[in-house]
Short mmCIF file of N, CA and C in Angstrom, two decimals:
data_model
loop_
_atom_site.label_atom_id
_atom_site.label_comp_id
_atom_site.label_asym_id
_atom_site.label_seq_id
_atom_site.Cartn_x
_atom_site.Cartn_y
_atom_site.Cartn_z
N MET A 1 -4.31 9.01 -1.56
CA MET A 1 -3.72 7.91 -0.84
C MET A 1 -2.93 8.38 0.37
N SER A 2 -3.30 9.46 0.99
CA SER A 2 -2.50 10.02 2.07
C SER A 2 -2.44 9.10 3.29
N GLU A 3 -3.38 8.20 3.50
CA GLU A 3 -3.34 7.27 4.61
C GLU A 3 -2.69 5.95 4.23
N SER A 4 -2.08 5.88 3.07
CA SER A 4 -1.47 4.65 2.58
C SER A 4 -0.08 4.47 3.17
N ARG A 5 0.01 3.70 4.23
CA ARG A 5 1.31 3.41 4.83
C ARG A 5 1.88 2.17 4.15
N VAL A 6 3.10 2.30 3.66
CA VAL A 6 3.75 1.20 2.95
C VAL A 6 5.08 0.93 3.62
N LEU A 7 5.30 -0.34 3.98
CA LEU A 7 6.57 -0.76 4.56
C LEU A 7 7.49 -1.18 3.43
N VAL A 8 8.69 -0.62 3.41
CA VAL A 8 9.70 -0.98 2.41
C VAL A 8 10.80 -1.72 3.15
N VAL A 9 10.97 -3.02 2.82
CA VAL A 9 11.99 -3.84 3.44
C VAL A 9 13.04 -4.12 2.38
N ASP A 10 14.23 -3.55 2.55
CA ASP A 10 15.28 -3.74 1.56
C ASP A 10 16.64 -3.51 2.21
N ALA A 11 17.49 -4.54 2.16
CA ALA A 11 18.84 -4.42 2.69
C ALA A 11 19.68 -3.50 1.82
N ASP A 12 19.29 -3.29 0.57
CA ASP A 12 19.95 -2.34 -0.32
C ASP A 12 19.38 -0.96 0.01
N GLN A 13 20.05 -0.26 0.92
CA GLN A 13 19.54 1.02 1.45
C GLN A 13 19.33 2.06 0.36
N GLU A 14 20.22 2.10 -0.62
CA GLU A 14 20.09 3.09 -1.69
C GLU A 14 18.82 2.86 -2.50
N ARG A 15 18.59 1.63 -2.90
CA ARG A 15 17.38 1.31 -3.65
C ARG A 15 16.14 1.53 -2.80
N GLY A 16 16.20 1.11 -1.54
CA GLY A 16 15.08 1.30 -0.63
C GLY A 16 14.71 2.77 -0.49
N GLN A 17 15.72 3.64 -0.41
CA GLN A 17 15.46 5.07 -0.32
C GLN A 17 14.83 5.61 -1.60
N ARG A 18 15.27 5.09 -2.76
CA ARG A 18 14.66 5.52 -4.03
C ARG A 18 13.20 5.09 -4.08
N ILE A 19 12.91 3.86 -3.65
CA ILE A 19 11.52 3.38 -3.63
C ILE A 19 10.68 4.23 -2.68
N ALA A 20 11.23 4.51 -1.50
CA ALA A 20 10.52 5.35 -0.53
C ALA A 20 10.26 6.73 -1.10
N GLY A 21 11.21 7.26 -1.85
CA GLY A 21 11.03 8.57 -2.48
C GLY A 21 9.90 8.56 -3.49
N VAL A 22 9.80 7.50 -4.29
CA VAL A 22 8.70 7.39 -5.26
C VAL A 22 7.38 7.27 -4.52
N LEU A 23 7.36 6.50 -3.44
CA LEU A 23 6.13 6.36 -2.66
C LEU A 23 5.69 7.70 -2.07
N GLU A 24 6.65 8.47 -1.58
CA GLU A 24 6.31 9.80 -1.07
C GLU A 24 5.76 10.68 -2.17
N PHE A 25 6.33 10.58 -3.36
CA PHE A 25 5.89 11.38 -4.50
C PHE A 25 4.44 11.10 -4.86
N ILE A 26 4.01 9.83 -4.72
CA ILE A 26 2.63 9.48 -5.06
C ILE A 26 1.72 9.57 -3.84
N ASP A 27 2.19 10.25 -2.80
CA ASP A 27 1.41 10.55 -1.61
C ASP A 27 1.13 9.32 -0.74
N ALA A 28 2.04 8.35 -0.77
CA ALA A 28 1.97 7.24 0.18
C ALA A 28 2.89 7.61 1.34
N SER A 29 2.78 6.90 2.43
CA SER A 29 3.61 7.17 3.61
C SER A 29 4.53 5.97 3.83
N PRO A 30 5.73 6.00 3.22
CA PRO A 30 6.62 4.84 3.34
C PRO A 30 7.36 4.82 4.67
N ARG A 31 7.65 3.61 5.10
CA ARG A 31 8.57 3.41 6.23
C ARG A 31 9.64 2.47 5.71
N MET A 32 10.86 2.94 5.67
CA MET A 32 11.98 2.18 5.14
C MET A 32 12.70 1.47 6.26
N VAL A 33 12.91 0.14 6.10
CA VAL A 33 13.71 -0.63 7.05
C VAL A 33 14.69 -1.49 6.25
N GLY A 34 15.86 -1.68 6.80
CA GLY A 34 16.85 -2.54 6.15
C GLY A 34 16.55 -4.01 6.37
N GLY A 35 15.88 -4.31 7.45
CA GLY A 35 15.49 -5.69 7.77
C GLY A 35 14.27 -5.68 8.66
N VAL A 36 13.55 -6.79 8.67
CA VAL A 36 12.31 -6.84 9.45
C VAL A 36 12.57 -6.86 10.95
N ASP A 37 13.82 -7.06 11.35
CA ASP A 37 14.13 -6.98 12.78
C ASP A 37 13.94 -5.56 13.31
N GLU A 38 13.84 -4.57 12.41
CA GLU A 38 13.59 -3.18 12.81
C GLU A 38 12.11 -2.90 13.07
N VAL A 39 11.25 -3.86 12.77
CA VAL A 39 9.82 -3.71 13.01
C VAL A 39 9.50 -4.31 14.37
N ASP A 40 8.95 -3.50 15.26
CA ASP A 40 8.58 -3.98 16.59
C ASP A 40 7.25 -4.70 16.49
N ARG A 41 7.31 -6.03 16.36
CA ARG A 41 6.09 -6.82 16.16
C ARG A 41 5.24 -6.88 17.41
N ALA A 42 5.78 -6.50 18.55
CA ALA A 42 4.97 -6.46 19.77
C ALA A 42 4.00 -5.28 19.73
N LYS A 43 4.39 -4.20 19.04
CA LYS A 43 3.54 -3.01 18.96
C LYS A 43 2.81 -2.91 17.62
N ALA A 44 3.40 -3.44 16.57
CA ALA A 44 2.81 -3.32 15.24
C ALA A 44 1.80 -4.44 14.99
N ARG A 45 0.93 -4.20 14.01
CA ARG A 45 0.00 -5.21 13.55
C ARG A 45 0.16 -5.31 12.04
N PRO A 46 -0.08 -6.48 11.46
CA PRO A 46 0.04 -6.59 10.00
C PRO A 46 -0.82 -5.57 9.25
N GLY A 47 -1.98 -5.25 9.80
CA GLY A 47 -2.87 -4.30 9.14
C GLY A 47 -2.43 -2.86 9.22
N ASP A 48 -1.29 -2.61 9.85
CA ASP A 48 -0.78 -1.23 9.93
C ASP A 48 -0.32 -0.72 8.57
N TRP A 49 -0.10 -1.62 7.62
CA TRP A 49 0.41 -1.23 6.31
C TRP A 49 -0.57 -1.61 5.22
N LEU A 50 -0.60 -0.80 4.21
CA LEU A 50 -1.41 -1.08 3.03
C LEU A 50 -0.72 -2.15 2.19
N ALA A 51 0.59 -2.09 2.12
CA ALA A 51 1.39 -3.05 1.34
C ALA A 51 2.80 -3.08 1.92
N ILE A 52 3.53 -4.14 1.56
CA ILE A 52 4.92 -4.29 1.98
C ILE A 52 5.76 -4.56 0.74
N VAL A 53 6.71 -3.66 0.46
CA VAL A 53 7.62 -3.83 -0.66
C VAL A 53 8.79 -4.69 -0.17
N VAL A 54 9.09 -5.77 -0.90
CA VAL A 54 10.13 -6.70 -0.48
C VAL A 54 11.30 -6.65 -1.45
N GLY A 55 12.45 -6.19 -0.95
CA GLY A 55 13.68 -6.16 -1.73
C GLY A 55 14.64 -7.22 -1.23
N ASP A 56 15.91 -6.85 -1.07
CA ASP A 56 16.92 -7.80 -0.58
C ASP A 56 16.70 -8.12 0.88
N ILE A 57 16.85 -9.39 1.20
CA ILE A 57 16.66 -9.87 2.56
C ILE A 57 17.98 -10.45 3.04
N GLU A 58 18.50 -9.93 4.16
CA GLU A 58 19.77 -10.43 4.68
C GLU A 58 19.57 -11.58 5.66
N ASP A 59 18.62 -11.45 6.56
CA ASP A 59 18.41 -12.45 7.61
C ASP A 59 17.19 -13.30 7.27
N GLU A 60 17.45 -14.44 6.64
CA GLU A 60 16.36 -15.33 6.20
C GLU A 60 15.50 -15.82 7.37
N ALA A 61 16.13 -16.16 8.49
CA ALA A 61 15.38 -16.66 9.65
C ALA A 61 14.43 -15.59 10.18
N GLU A 62 14.93 -14.36 10.28
CA GLU A 62 14.09 -13.27 10.77
C GLU A 62 12.95 -12.99 9.78
N TRP A 63 13.25 -13.08 8.48
CA TRP A 63 12.23 -12.87 7.46
C TRP A 63 11.14 -13.93 7.55
N LYS A 64 11.53 -15.20 7.74
CA LYS A 64 10.54 -16.28 7.87
C LYS A 64 9.67 -16.07 9.11
N ALA A 65 10.27 -15.60 10.20
CA ALA A 65 9.48 -15.31 11.41
C ALA A 65 8.52 -14.17 11.14
N PHE A 66 8.95 -13.16 10.39
CA PHE A 66 8.09 -12.03 10.04
C PHE A 66 6.92 -12.52 9.19
N CYS A 67 7.19 -13.37 8.20
CA CYS A 67 6.13 -13.89 7.33
C CYS A 67 5.15 -14.75 8.12
N ALA A 68 5.65 -15.52 9.07
CA ALA A 68 4.77 -16.32 9.93
C ALA A 68 3.87 -15.39 10.75
N TRP A 69 4.44 -14.30 11.27
CA TRP A 69 3.66 -13.30 12.02
C TRP A 69 2.60 -12.69 11.12
N LEU A 70 2.97 -12.34 9.88
CA LEU A 70 2.00 -11.79 8.93
C LEU A 70 0.87 -12.78 8.67
N SER A 71 1.23 -14.03 8.44
CA SER A 71 0.25 -15.05 8.06
C SER A 71 -0.78 -15.34 9.15
N LYS A 72 -0.47 -15.00 10.38
CA LYS A 72 -1.45 -15.20 11.46
C LYS A 72 -2.65 -14.30 11.28
N GLU A 73 -2.46 -13.19 10.58
CA GLU A 73 -3.54 -12.24 10.31
C GLU A 73 -4.09 -12.56 8.91
N PRO A 74 -5.31 -13.06 8.82
CA PRO A 74 -5.84 -13.45 7.51
C PRO A 74 -5.96 -12.28 6.53
N LEU A 75 -6.03 -11.08 7.03
CA LEU A 75 -6.19 -9.91 6.17
C LEU A 75 -4.91 -9.10 6.08
N HIS A 76 -3.76 -9.79 6.08
CA HIS A 76 -2.50 -9.05 6.04
C HIS A 76 -2.29 -8.39 4.68
N PRO A 77 -1.45 -7.37 4.64
CA PRO A 77 -1.24 -6.64 3.39
C PRO A 77 -0.50 -7.49 2.36
N PRO A 78 -0.68 -7.16 1.09
CA PRO A 78 0.04 -7.89 0.05
C PRO A 78 1.52 -7.53 0.06
N LEU A 79 2.33 -8.49 -0.40
CA LEU A 79 3.76 -8.25 -0.56
C LEU A 79 3.99 -7.84 -2.01
N LEU A 80 4.64 -6.70 -2.21
CA LEU A 80 5.01 -6.25 -3.54
C LEU A 80 6.45 -6.69 -3.75
N LEU A 81 6.63 -7.73 -4.56
CA LEU A 81 7.92 -8.38 -4.69
C LEU A 81 8.75 -7.79 -5.81
N LEU A 82 9.98 -7.38 -5.47
CA LEU A 82 10.91 -6.91 -6.49
C LEU A 82 11.37 -8.12 -7.32
N PRO A 83 11.95 -7.89 -8.50
CA PRO A 83 12.21 -8.98 -9.46
C PRO A 83 12.93 -10.20 -8.91
N GLN A 84 13.85 -10.05 -7.96
CA GLN A 84 14.57 -11.22 -7.46
C GLN A 84 13.65 -12.22 -6.75
N HIS A 85 12.43 -11.80 -6.42
CA HIS A 85 11.49 -12.70 -5.74
C HIS A 85 10.30 -13.10 -6.62
N HIS A 86 10.25 -12.63 -7.86
CA HIS A 86 9.10 -12.92 -8.72
C HIS A 86 8.87 -14.42 -8.86
N ALA A 87 9.92 -15.17 -9.13
CA ALA A 87 9.77 -16.62 -9.31
C ALA A 87 9.90 -17.31 -7.96
N GLY A 88 8.81 -17.83 -7.47
CA GLY A 88 8.84 -18.63 -6.25
C GLY A 88 8.82 -17.86 -4.94
N GLY A 89 8.60 -16.56 -4.97
CA GLY A 89 8.59 -15.78 -3.74
C GLY A 89 7.51 -16.22 -2.77
N ALA A 90 6.32 -16.47 -3.30
CA ALA A 90 5.20 -16.87 -2.43
C ALA A 90 5.52 -18.18 -1.73
N ARG A 91 6.01 -19.13 -2.47
CA ARG A 91 6.33 -20.44 -1.90
C ARG A 91 7.47 -20.31 -0.89
N ALA A 92 8.50 -19.55 -1.23
CA ALA A 92 9.64 -19.39 -0.33
C ALA A 92 9.26 -18.67 0.96
N PHE A 93 8.32 -17.74 0.87
CA PHE A 93 7.94 -16.95 2.05
C PHE A 93 6.80 -17.58 2.83
N GLY A 94 6.13 -18.59 2.28
CA GLY A 94 5.00 -19.19 2.96
C GLY A 94 3.77 -18.30 2.99
N ILE A 95 3.66 -17.42 2.00
CA ILE A 95 2.54 -16.49 1.88
C ILE A 95 1.72 -16.93 0.67
N HIS A 96 0.41 -16.89 0.78
CA HIS A 96 -0.44 -17.29 -0.34
C HIS A 96 -0.11 -16.45 -1.57
N GLU A 97 -0.02 -17.10 -2.71
CA GLU A 97 0.40 -16.40 -3.94
C GLU A 97 -0.55 -15.28 -4.35
N ALA A 98 -1.80 -15.32 -3.90
CA ALA A 98 -2.74 -14.24 -4.21
C ALA A 98 -2.34 -12.94 -3.53
N LEU A 99 -1.47 -13.02 -2.52
CA LEU A 99 -1.03 -11.82 -1.80
C LEU A 99 0.43 -11.49 -2.07
N CYS A 100 1.00 -12.06 -3.13
CA CYS A 100 2.36 -11.75 -3.57
C CYS A 100 2.28 -11.20 -4.98
N TRP A 101 2.48 -9.90 -5.10
CA TRP A 101 2.31 -9.22 -6.38
C TRP A 101 3.66 -8.74 -6.89
N PRO A 102 3.99 -9.03 -8.15
CA PRO A 102 5.28 -8.60 -8.70
C PRO A 102 5.33 -7.08 -8.90
N LEU A 103 6.47 -6.52 -8.58
CA LEU A 103 6.73 -5.10 -8.78
C LEU A 103 8.03 -4.99 -9.58
N ASP A 104 7.95 -4.41 -10.75
CA ASP A 104 9.09 -4.34 -11.66
C ASP A 104 10.05 -3.22 -11.30
N LEU A 105 11.30 -3.42 -11.68
CA LEU A 105 12.32 -2.39 -11.61
C LEU A 105 12.83 -2.13 -13.01
N PRO A 106 13.09 -0.91 -13.39
CA PRO A 106 12.86 0.29 -12.59
C PRO A 106 11.37 0.47 -12.33
N LEU A 107 11.09 1.15 -11.22
CA LEU A 107 9.69 1.36 -10.83
C LEU A 107 8.95 2.12 -11.92
N LYS A 108 7.75 1.67 -12.16
CA LYS A 108 6.87 2.36 -13.10
C LYS A 108 5.73 2.97 -12.28
N HIS A 109 5.56 4.26 -12.40
CA HIS A 109 4.55 4.99 -11.63
C HIS A 109 3.18 4.33 -11.77
N ALA A 110 2.80 4.01 -13.00
CA ALA A 110 1.47 3.43 -13.25
C ALA A 110 1.31 2.09 -12.54
N GLN A 111 2.34 1.23 -12.61
CA GLN A 111 2.25 -0.08 -11.97
C GLN A 111 2.15 0.06 -10.46
N LEU A 112 2.98 0.92 -9.88
CA LEU A 112 2.98 1.09 -8.43
C LEU A 112 1.65 1.65 -7.94
N THR A 113 1.13 2.66 -8.61
CA THR A 113 -0.15 3.23 -8.18
C THR A 113 -1.29 2.22 -8.36
N GLU A 114 -1.23 1.42 -9.41
CA GLU A 114 -2.27 0.39 -9.62
C GLU A 114 -2.21 -0.67 -8.51
N LEU A 115 -1.02 -1.11 -8.14
CA LEU A 115 -0.90 -2.10 -7.07
C LEU A 115 -1.40 -1.54 -5.74
N LEU A 116 -1.08 -0.28 -5.46
CA LEU A 116 -1.56 0.33 -4.21
C LEU A 116 -3.06 0.55 -4.25
N ARG A 117 -3.59 0.86 -5.44
CA ARG A 117 -5.05 0.99 -5.58
C ARG A 117 -5.72 -0.34 -5.31
N ARG A 118 -5.18 -1.42 -5.88
CA ARG A 118 -5.73 -2.76 -5.64
C ARG A 118 -5.67 -3.13 -4.16
N ALA A 119 -4.55 -2.80 -3.52
CA ALA A 119 -4.40 -3.10 -2.10
C ALA A 119 -5.41 -2.32 -1.27
N SER A 120 -5.63 -1.07 -1.65
CA SER A 120 -6.60 -0.23 -0.94
C SER A 120 -8.02 -0.77 -1.10
N ILE A 121 -8.38 -1.15 -2.31
CA ILE A 121 -9.71 -1.72 -2.56
C ILE A 121 -9.88 -3.01 -1.77
N ARG A 122 -8.85 -3.85 -1.77
CA ARG A 122 -8.90 -5.10 -1.03
C ARG A 122 -9.11 -4.84 0.46
N GLN A 123 -8.39 -3.86 0.98
CA GLN A 123 -8.51 -3.52 2.39
C GLN A 123 -9.91 -3.03 2.73
N LEU A 124 -10.48 -2.19 1.87
CA LEU A 124 -11.84 -1.69 2.08
C LEU A 124 -12.87 -2.81 2.01
N GLU A 125 -12.72 -3.70 1.03
CA GLU A 125 -13.66 -4.82 0.89
C GLU A 125 -13.60 -5.74 2.11
N GLU A 126 -12.40 -6.02 2.58
CA GLU A 126 -12.25 -6.89 3.75
C GLU A 126 -12.82 -6.24 5.00
N ALA A 127 -12.64 -4.93 5.14
CA ALA A 127 -13.20 -4.22 6.28
C ALA A 127 -14.73 -4.26 6.23
N ALA A 128 -15.30 -4.12 5.04
CA ALA A 128 -16.76 -4.18 4.88
C ALA A 128 -17.27 -5.58 5.22
N LYS A 129 -16.55 -6.60 4.81
CA LYS A 129 -16.95 -7.99 5.14
C LYS A 129 -16.94 -8.19 6.64
N ARG A 130 -15.87 -7.74 7.29
CA ARG A 130 -15.77 -7.87 8.74
C ARG A 130 -16.90 -7.15 9.44
N GLU A 131 -17.20 -5.94 8.97
CA GLU A 131 -18.26 -5.14 9.57
C GLU A 131 -19.62 -5.80 9.39
N SER A 132 -19.89 -6.33 8.21
CA SER A 132 -21.18 -6.96 7.97
C SER A 132 -21.30 -8.27 8.73
N SER A 133 -20.21 -8.99 8.93
CA SER A 133 -20.30 -10.25 9.68
C SER A 133 -20.48 -9.98 11.17
N ASP A 134 -20.03 -8.82 11.64
CA ASP A 134 -20.20 -8.47 13.05
C ASP A 134 -21.64 -8.09 13.37
N THR A 135 -22.41 -7.67 12.38
CA THR A 135 -23.76 -7.19 12.64
C THR A 135 -24.84 -8.10 12.06
N HIS A 136 -24.51 -9.35 11.73
CA HIS A 136 -25.55 -10.22 11.19
C HIS A 136 -26.49 -10.67 12.31
N GLY A 137 -27.67 -11.01 11.93
CA GLY A 137 -28.66 -11.43 12.91
C GLY A 137 -29.54 -10.29 13.32
N PRO A 138 -30.52 -10.59 14.17
CA PRO A 138 -31.46 -9.56 14.59
C PRO A 138 -30.81 -8.53 15.50
N THR A 139 -31.35 -7.32 15.42
CA THR A 139 -30.89 -6.25 16.29
C THR A 139 -32.09 -5.65 17.01
N GLY A 140 -31.85 -5.04 18.13
CA GLY A 140 -32.93 -4.42 18.88
C GLY A 140 -32.80 -4.70 20.36
N ASN A 141 -33.79 -4.21 21.13
CA ASN A 141 -33.72 -4.33 22.58
C ASN A 141 -34.86 -5.17 23.16
N SER A 142 -35.72 -5.72 22.35
CA SER A 142 -36.83 -6.51 22.90
C SER A 142 -36.30 -7.77 23.55
N PRO A 143 -37.06 -8.36 24.48
CA PRO A 143 -36.62 -9.59 25.14
C PRO A 143 -36.36 -10.73 24.15
N ALA A 144 -37.17 -10.83 23.11
CA ALA A 144 -36.96 -11.90 22.13
C ALA A 144 -35.64 -11.73 21.41
N VAL A 145 -35.32 -10.52 21.00
CA VAL A 145 -34.05 -10.26 20.31
C VAL A 145 -32.88 -10.49 21.25
N GLN A 146 -33.02 -10.09 22.49
CA GLN A 146 -31.93 -10.27 23.45
C GLN A 146 -31.63 -11.74 23.69
N ARG A 147 -32.69 -12.59 23.63
CA ARG A 147 -32.47 -14.04 23.79
C ARG A 147 -31.76 -14.56 22.59
#
């Protein structure tokens, strides 16, 4: 999973650092931020991350703007929700519940690796769908194909 970039959003810096440490241990590449205002959305794309771990959120308005930005991309990464968001997180964030996955505390190595594996498979499947939809129809250089 060396190309697995995971965004960790947690206002609780100590917990966020522990989560980032576990992610590094399992060969993921975490980026820890205290709030989503630290993410430059002009340069970043939702697909830059395999998953986003969601902890404490201080600025609700900024978080809602971040979720709206994520939702514009149909293939955005899943949110791995810490326990405070398990009940109603998808509804509160405006993210489809199929992309909001619970993550228990204390972190369990098996659960975290399984969620990242699922996210990776999902990303590969979506990339394959996009690739196959881009190449549907006839191919070639004859005048009939070009028309």
